[in-house]
Short mmCIF file of C-alpha atoms and ligand atoms in Angstrom, two decimals:
data_model
loop_
_atom_site.label_atom_id
_atom_site.label_comp_id
_atom_site.label_asym_id
_atom_site.label_seq_id
_atom_site.Cartn_x
_atom_site.Cartn_y
_atom_site.Cartn_z
CA UNK E 14 116.42 72.83 85.53
CA UNK E 15 116.45 76.63 85.17
CA UNK E 16 113.26 78.67 85.38
CA UNK E 17 111.43 79.27 82.10
CA UNK E 18 111.82 82.62 80.31
CA UNK E 19 108.78 84.86 81.00
CA UNK E 20 107.89 85.26 77.31
CA UNK E 21 107.57 81.50 76.90
CA UNK E 22 104.55 81.36 79.21
CA UNK E 23 103.05 84.91 79.34
CA UNK E 24 102.52 86.64 76.00
CA UNK E 25 100.17 88.93 74.06
CA UNK E 26 97.63 87.38 71.73
CA UNK E 27 94.75 88.80 69.68
CA UNK E 28 92.40 88.09 72.61
CA UNK E 29 94.69 89.78 75.15
CA UNK E 30 97.59 89.02 77.46
CA UNK E 31 97.64 85.23 77.79
CA UNK E 32 99.03 83.07 80.59
CA UNK E 33 99.54 79.73 78.87
CA UNK E 34 100.00 77.26 81.79
CA UNK E 35 96.87 78.77 83.45
CA UNK E 36 94.97 78.92 80.12
CA UNK E 37 93.61 82.34 81.01
CA UNK E 38 93.82 86.00 79.95
CA UNK E 39 94.44 89.12 82.00
CA UNK E 40 92.03 92.04 81.33
CA UNK E 41 91.17 90.68 77.90
CA UNK E 42 89.59 93.23 75.57
CA UNK E 43 87.22 90.61 74.18
CA UNK E 44 85.06 87.98 75.85
CA UNK E 45 87.02 84.81 76.79
CA UNK E 46 86.44 81.60 78.71
CA UNK E 47 88.75 82.44 81.60
CA UNK E 48 89.74 85.98 82.66
CA UNK E 49 91.63 87.53 85.57
CA UNK E 50 90.59 91.16 85.98
CA UNK E 51 92.87 93.77 87.60
CA UNK E 52 90.18 96.39 88.30
CA UNK E 53 86.69 97.62 87.37
CA UNK E 54 87.40 100.34 84.80
CA UNK E 55 85.51 99.51 81.64
CA UNK E 56 88.55 99.06 79.36
CA UNK E 57 89.92 96.41 81.72
CA UNK E 58 86.71 94.74 82.96
CA UNK E 59 84.85 93.85 79.79
CA UNK E 60 81.48 92.10 79.65
CA UNK E 61 80.76 88.53 78.64
CA UNK E 62 83.57 86.36 80.10
CA UNK E 63 82.57 82.88 81.20
CA UNK E 64 84.81 82.67 84.24
CA UNK E 65 86.12 85.74 86.11
CA UNK E 66 88.71 85.83 88.86
CA UNK E 67 89.18 89.15 90.72
CA UNK E 68 89.14 90.71 94.17
CA UNK E 69 85.71 90.73 95.93
CA UNK E 70 85.57 94.51 95.48
CA UNK E 71 86.28 94.34 91.71
CA UNK E 72 83.63 91.60 91.32
CA UNK E 73 81.11 93.85 93.13
CA UNK E 74 82.01 96.75 90.87
CA UNK E 75 81.65 94.56 87.82
CA UNK E 76 78.22 93.28 88.95
CA UNK E 77 77.08 96.89 89.46
CA UNK E 78 78.33 98.05 86.02
CA UNK E 79 77.74 94.97 83.91
CA UNK E 80 74.82 93.15 85.58
CA UNK E 81 74.47 89.63 84.24
CA UNK E 82 77.39 90.23 81.82
CA UNK E 83 79.82 90.34 84.74
CA UNK E 84 80.85 86.71 84.27
CA UNK E 85 78.85 83.53 84.27
CA UNK E 86 80.90 82.32 87.19
CA UNK E 87 82.84 84.67 89.47
CA UNK E 88 85.67 83.63 91.78
CA UNK E 89 86.74 86.03 94.48
CA UNK E 90 90.36 86.16 95.58
CA UNK E 91 91.46 88.36 98.49
CA UNK E 92 94.74 90.27 98.56
CA UNK E 93 97.74 88.15 99.40
CA UNK E 94 96.05 84.73 99.27
CA UNK E 95 97.67 82.47 96.68
CA UNK E 96 95.35 80.35 94.61
CA UNK E 97 95.91 77.78 91.91
CA UNK E 98 94.81 78.39 88.28
CA UNK E 99 95.83 75.50 86.08
CA UNK E 100 99.55 75.03 86.79
CA UNK E 101 100.06 78.62 87.93
CA UNK E 102 99.91 80.09 91.45
CA UNK E 103 98.03 83.41 91.22
CA UNK E 104 98.17 86.02 94.01
CA UNK E 105 96.38 89.35 93.86
CA UNK E 106 98.23 92.23 95.48
CA UNK E 107 97.07 95.90 95.98
CA UNK E 108 97.74 98.23 93.02
CA UNK E 109 96.60 101.48 94.69
CA UNK E 110 94.59 102.57 91.62
CA UNK E 111 90.90 102.32 92.62
CA UNK E 112 88.97 100.24 95.17
CA UNK E 113 89.72 96.54 94.63
CA UNK E 114 92.46 97.16 92.06
CA UNK E 115 95.09 94.45 92.00
CA UNK E 116 98.44 93.52 90.51
CA UNK E 117 98.41 89.93 89.32
CA UNK E 118 101.34 87.93 90.64
CA UNK E 119 101.97 84.79 88.54
CA UNK E 120 104.31 82.02 89.74
CA UNK E 121 105.20 79.06 87.52
CA UNK E 122 108.13 76.71 87.73
CA UNK E 123 110.29 79.17 89.63
CA UNK E 124 109.55 82.09 87.30
CA UNK E 125 107.53 85.09 88.56
CA UNK E 126 105.73 87.58 86.34
CA UNK E 127 103.79 90.54 87.83
CA UNK E 128 101.10 92.31 85.81
CA UNK E 129 100.57 95.74 87.38
CA UNK E 130 97.29 96.73 85.71
CA UNK E 131 96.82 100.45 86.34
CA UNK E 132 98.51 101.71 89.49
CA UNK E 133 99.69 104.69 91.51
CA UNK E 134 102.04 104.92 94.50
CA UNK E 135 100.66 107.76 96.53
CA UNK E 136 98.41 107.04 99.49
CA UNK E 137 94.67 107.07 98.80
CA UNK E 138 92.26 106.38 101.67
CA UNK E 139 89.71 104.85 99.22
CA UNK E 140 91.92 101.90 98.32
CA UNK E 141 94.79 99.74 99.57
CA UNK E 142 98.37 101.01 98.99
CA UNK E 143 100.43 99.57 96.10
CA UNK E 144 102.90 96.89 97.20
CA UNK E 145 106.07 96.42 95.19
CA UNK E 146 106.68 92.70 94.57
CA UNK E 147 110.16 91.55 93.50
CA UNK E 148 109.86 89.51 90.28
CA UNK E 149 111.59 88.26 87.16
CA UNK E 150 109.39 90.26 84.84
CA UNK E 151 107.27 93.33 85.65
CA UNK E 152 104.57 94.33 83.19
CA UNK E 153 103.81 98.00 83.80
CA UNK E 154 101.31 100.48 82.44
CA UNK E 155 102.72 103.80 81.14
CA UNK E 156 99.69 106.15 80.93
CA UNK E 157 101.87 109.04 82.16
CA UNK E 158 105.17 107.60 80.90
CA UNK E 159 106.84 110.86 79.94
CA UNK E 160 109.10 112.98 82.18
CA UNK E 161 106.76 116.00 81.78
CA UNK E 162 104.17 114.18 83.85
CA UNK E 163 104.85 114.93 87.49
CA UNK E 164 101.68 115.06 89.54
CA UNK E 165 101.71 117.68 92.31
CA UNK E 166 100.75 116.66 95.86
CA UNK E 167 96.99 116.03 95.90
CA UNK E 168 96.54 118.26 99.00
CA UNK E 169 97.88 121.13 96.90
CA UNK E 170 95.23 120.64 94.23
CA UNK E 171 92.41 120.40 96.85
CA UNK E 172 93.67 123.60 98.43
CA UNK E 173 93.31 125.32 95.02
CA UNK E 174 89.72 124.13 94.79
CA UNK E 175 88.88 125.33 98.32
CA UNK E 176 90.57 128.67 97.64
CA UNK E 177 88.49 129.16 94.48
CA UNK E 178 85.38 128.39 96.48
CA UNK E 179 86.25 131.16 98.98
CA UNK E 180 87.00 133.61 96.10
CA UNK E 181 83.76 132.85 94.25
CA UNK E 182 81.21 131.95 96.93
CA UNK E 183 78.29 132.63 94.57
CA UNK E 184 79.40 130.22 91.89
CA UNK E 185 78.74 126.51 91.90
CA UNK E 186 81.98 124.59 91.50
CA UNK E 187 81.23 121.88 89.05
CA UNK E 188 84.02 119.33 89.02
CA UNK E 189 84.39 116.59 86.42
CA UNK E 190 85.57 113.28 87.84
CA UNK E 191 85.51 109.77 86.54
CA UNK E 192 82.68 107.76 88.13
CA UNK E 193 84.81 104.86 89.44
CA UNK E 194 87.60 105.90 91.73
CA UNK E 195 88.21 109.57 91.01
CA UNK E 196 84.83 110.81 92.33
CA UNK E 197 85.23 108.90 95.60
CA UNK E 198 88.89 109.89 95.98
CA UNK E 199 87.95 113.54 95.47
CA UNK E 200 85.35 113.20 98.27
CA UNK E 201 87.90 111.56 100.58
CA UNK E 202 90.52 114.25 99.84
CA UNK E 203 88.02 117.03 100.53
CA UNK E 204 87.25 115.48 103.91
CA UNK E 205 90.96 115.08 104.67
CA UNK E 206 91.46 118.81 104.03
CA UNK E 207 88.62 119.65 106.38
CA UNK E 208 85.70 120.32 104.00
CA UNK E 209 82.63 119.08 105.85
CA UNK E 210 79.63 120.39 103.81
CA UNK E 211 77.58 117.95 101.71
CA UNK E 212 78.98 117.39 98.24
CA UNK E 213 76.36 117.15 95.47
CA UNK E 214 76.58 114.35 92.96
CA UNK E 215 75.33 113.91 89.39
CA UNK E 216 72.99 110.93 89.11
CA UNK E 217 75.57 108.86 87.25
CA UNK E 218 77.85 108.88 90.30
CA UNK E 219 75.37 107.83 92.96
CA UNK E 220 75.43 104.05 92.76
CA UNK E 221 79.22 103.66 92.61
CA UNK E 222 79.66 106.04 95.51
CA UNK E 223 77.07 104.07 97.47
CA UNK E 224 78.92 100.82 96.63
CA UNK E 225 82.17 102.31 98.02
CA UNK E 226 80.36 103.09 101.25
CA UNK E 227 78.88 99.60 101.44
CA UNK E 228 82.42 98.26 101.06
CA UNK E 229 83.55 100.31 104.03
CA UNK E 230 85.01 103.51 102.52
CA UNK E 231 84.30 106.76 104.45
CA UNK E 232 83.25 109.62 102.14
CA UNK E 233 81.31 112.07 104.32
CA UNK E 234 77.89 113.50 103.46
CA UNK E 235 76.75 113.55 99.84
CA UNK E 236 73.40 114.31 98.20
CA UNK E 237 72.00 114.02 94.68
CA UNK E 238 71.92 117.20 92.61
CA UNK E 239 68.51 116.18 91.25
CA UNK E 240 65.72 117.95 93.09
CA UNK E 241 67.91 120.73 94.48
CA UNK E 242 66.72 124.32 93.97
CA UNK E 243 69.01 126.12 91.55
CA UNK E 244 69.95 128.85 93.98
CA UNK E 245 70.71 126.41 96.78
CA UNK E 246 73.69 125.17 94.79
CA UNK E 247 75.49 128.52 94.76
CA UNK E 248 78.82 128.15 96.51
CA UNK E 249 78.53 124.34 96.66
CA UNK E 250 80.73 121.62 95.13
CA UNK E 251 79.03 119.45 92.54
CA UNK E 252 80.82 116.39 91.08
CA UNK E 253 79.77 115.15 87.67
CA UNK E 254 81.20 112.70 85.12
CA UNK E 255 83.46 114.51 82.60
CA UNK E 256 80.93 113.90 79.82
CA UNK E 257 78.32 115.99 81.65
CA UNK E 258 80.50 119.11 82.12
CA UNK E 259 79.49 120.91 78.95
CA UNK E 260 76.05 119.52 78.26
CA UNK E 261 72.56 120.92 78.93
CA UNK E 262 72.57 119.50 82.40
CA UNK E 263 75.40 121.82 83.53
CA UNK E 264 73.73 124.90 82.10
CA UNK E 265 71.04 124.67 84.72
CA UNK E 266 73.65 125.37 87.40
CA UNK E 267 74.04 128.89 88.88
CA UNK E 268 77.05 130.48 87.10
CA UNK E 269 79.10 127.22 87.07
CA UNK E 270 82.84 127.33 87.49
CA UNK E 271 84.02 124.25 85.62
CA UNK E 272 86.85 122.15 87.08
CA UNK E 273 88.16 118.72 86.36
CA UNK E 274 90.22 116.24 88.33
CA UNK E 275 92.54 114.22 86.05
CA UNK E 276 96.23 113.61 85.47
CA UNK E 277 95.61 114.92 81.95
CA UNK E 278 94.89 118.36 83.36
CA UNK E 279 98.67 118.83 83.30
CA UNK E 280 98.16 119.29 79.51
CA UNK E 281 96.80 122.82 79.14
CA UNK E 282 95.25 122.20 75.70
CA UNK E 283 93.18 119.36 77.16
CA UNK E 284 91.80 121.56 79.89
CA UNK E 285 91.07 124.33 77.39
CA UNK E 286 89.33 122.01 74.93
CA UNK E 287 86.94 120.98 77.64
CA UNK E 288 86.29 124.53 78.81
CA UNK E 289 87.91 123.77 82.17
CA UNK E 290 88.62 126.87 84.25
CA UNK E 291 90.05 125.03 87.23
CA UNK E 292 92.20 122.11 86.16
CA UNK E 293 93.04 119.82 89.13
CA UNK E 294 95.97 117.51 88.46
CA UNK E 295 94.79 114.56 90.55
CA UNK E 296 95.55 111.20 88.99
CA UNK E 297 94.93 107.56 89.84
CA UNK E 298 97.91 106.62 87.59
CA UNK E 299 101.57 106.68 88.54
CA UNK E 300 103.43 109.73 87.27
CA UNK E 301 106.86 109.52 85.69
CA UNK E 302 108.75 109.48 88.99
CA UNK E 303 106.43 106.81 90.41
CA UNK E 304 106.84 104.62 87.31
CA UNK E 305 110.66 104.86 87.42
CA UNK E 306 110.78 104.28 91.15
CA UNK E 307 108.57 101.20 90.81
CA UNK E 308 110.72 99.72 88.07
CA UNK E 309 113.66 100.18 90.39
CA UNK E 310 111.93 98.70 93.47
CA UNK E 311 110.58 95.50 91.90
CA UNK E 312 114.15 94.61 90.79
CA UNK E 313 112.90 92.76 87.72
CA UNK E 314 115.57 92.10 85.11
CA UNK E 315 112.79 92.28 82.51
CA UNK E 316 110.29 95.16 82.09
CA UNK E 317 107.41 95.04 79.63
CA UNK E 318 105.49 98.22 79.10
CA UNK E 319 101.83 98.21 78.10
CA UNK E 320 99.32 100.93 77.30
CA UNK E 321 100.30 104.59 77.39
CA UNK E 322 103.57 106.28 76.48
CA UNK E 323 105.64 103.15 76.16
CA UNK E 324 108.70 104.47 74.36
CA UNK E 325 110.17 106.81 76.97
CA UNK E 326 109.67 104.31 79.78
CA UNK E 327 111.24 101.50 77.74
CA UNK E 328 114.26 103.70 77.20
CA UNK E 329 114.47 104.67 80.86
CA UNK E 330 114.25 101.01 81.95
CA UNK E 331 117.07 100.19 79.55
CA UNK E 332 119.18 102.94 81.07
CA UNK E 333 118.54 101.27 84.45
CA UNK E 334 120.01 98.11 83.00
CA UNK E 335 116.77 96.20 82.44
CA UNK E 336 115.75 94.30 79.36
CA UNK E 337 112.76 96.34 78.34
CA UNK E 338 110.22 96.21 75.55
CA UNK E 339 106.88 97.65 74.59
CA UNK E 340 104.01 95.17 74.51
CA UNK E 341 101.66 97.42 72.51
CA UNK E 342 98.50 95.84 73.81
CA UNK E 343 95.45 97.22 72.11
CA UNK E 344 92.06 97.99 73.64
CA UNK E 345 93.02 100.18 76.59
CA UNK E 346 92.14 103.86 76.63
CA UNK E 347 93.29 106.69 78.85
CA UNK E 348 90.44 106.48 81.28
CA UNK E 349 90.36 110.13 82.43
CA UNK E 350 91.90 108.88 85.67
ZN1 ZN V 27 92.05 102.08 85.35
ZN1 ZN V 28 93.83 101.50 82.06
#
């Protein structure tokens, strides 16, 4: 008997991407009975599922963000350990996106489908490195699925931040960064480049950063902004969620120089619209080259492209000789990552 075609047992439904022989959904946008969650970003880890399967780190992140809505029952699955869900063998493998992020490897009757979730390929000391898994069908994100998106080396972007700090030592450098993943990666990158001073954090970033530490990630000294004298922040780095960059809170800072760390900072209009003076192109998503390289490495004859810029990546995968199609799943946003 030949292995079943991927689209006969994994397919999109109104409630999300469904794995029929496991009777479960992956990152469903609405509450379901049984969910497998790739990572803790809010558009992937929704509240209210009855049963949630994820890595221990993702479950901890969900409990912090969602409280008692994080799943009535939670099942932890560590990287690389196969477990049985219905008739399907499910293995979570690092996706390199944020702490705990996983690709979902699904094996059923000799057919293997891998759901990437969000991912990136470059090393990040705050999470495990992406592992390419050969499969029959690879379901990939495409947030930056256009050839114009080529992220520079992250050390280059950090050097620009440190250079600005030396040019404007009297200005507070207020950097917008998403609270899960980007904030902590920014801290780790600053340490890697030799910046040792405390980094000041907006209140909305404190708990997640503390959770990263509890889970064993080294981030160096940080302190809350709250309670600091205004003048003491001159020449310091402050990290805040992107939503706080232009509000009242930021106007209390001494002559703030606004920066933001996001793959979208490649798009000049986006930086401008947010009043960003120092756009830092640091992304937790694969850029175009990483997407294409990954499609090549997993050797899957079939490529399904989910949220983002599907069209160009579908065409590129076809040029590489793969059967490719856009899944057009709804409910996922560009998460400022
Ligand atoms: Zn994400
Ligand atoms: Zn996403």
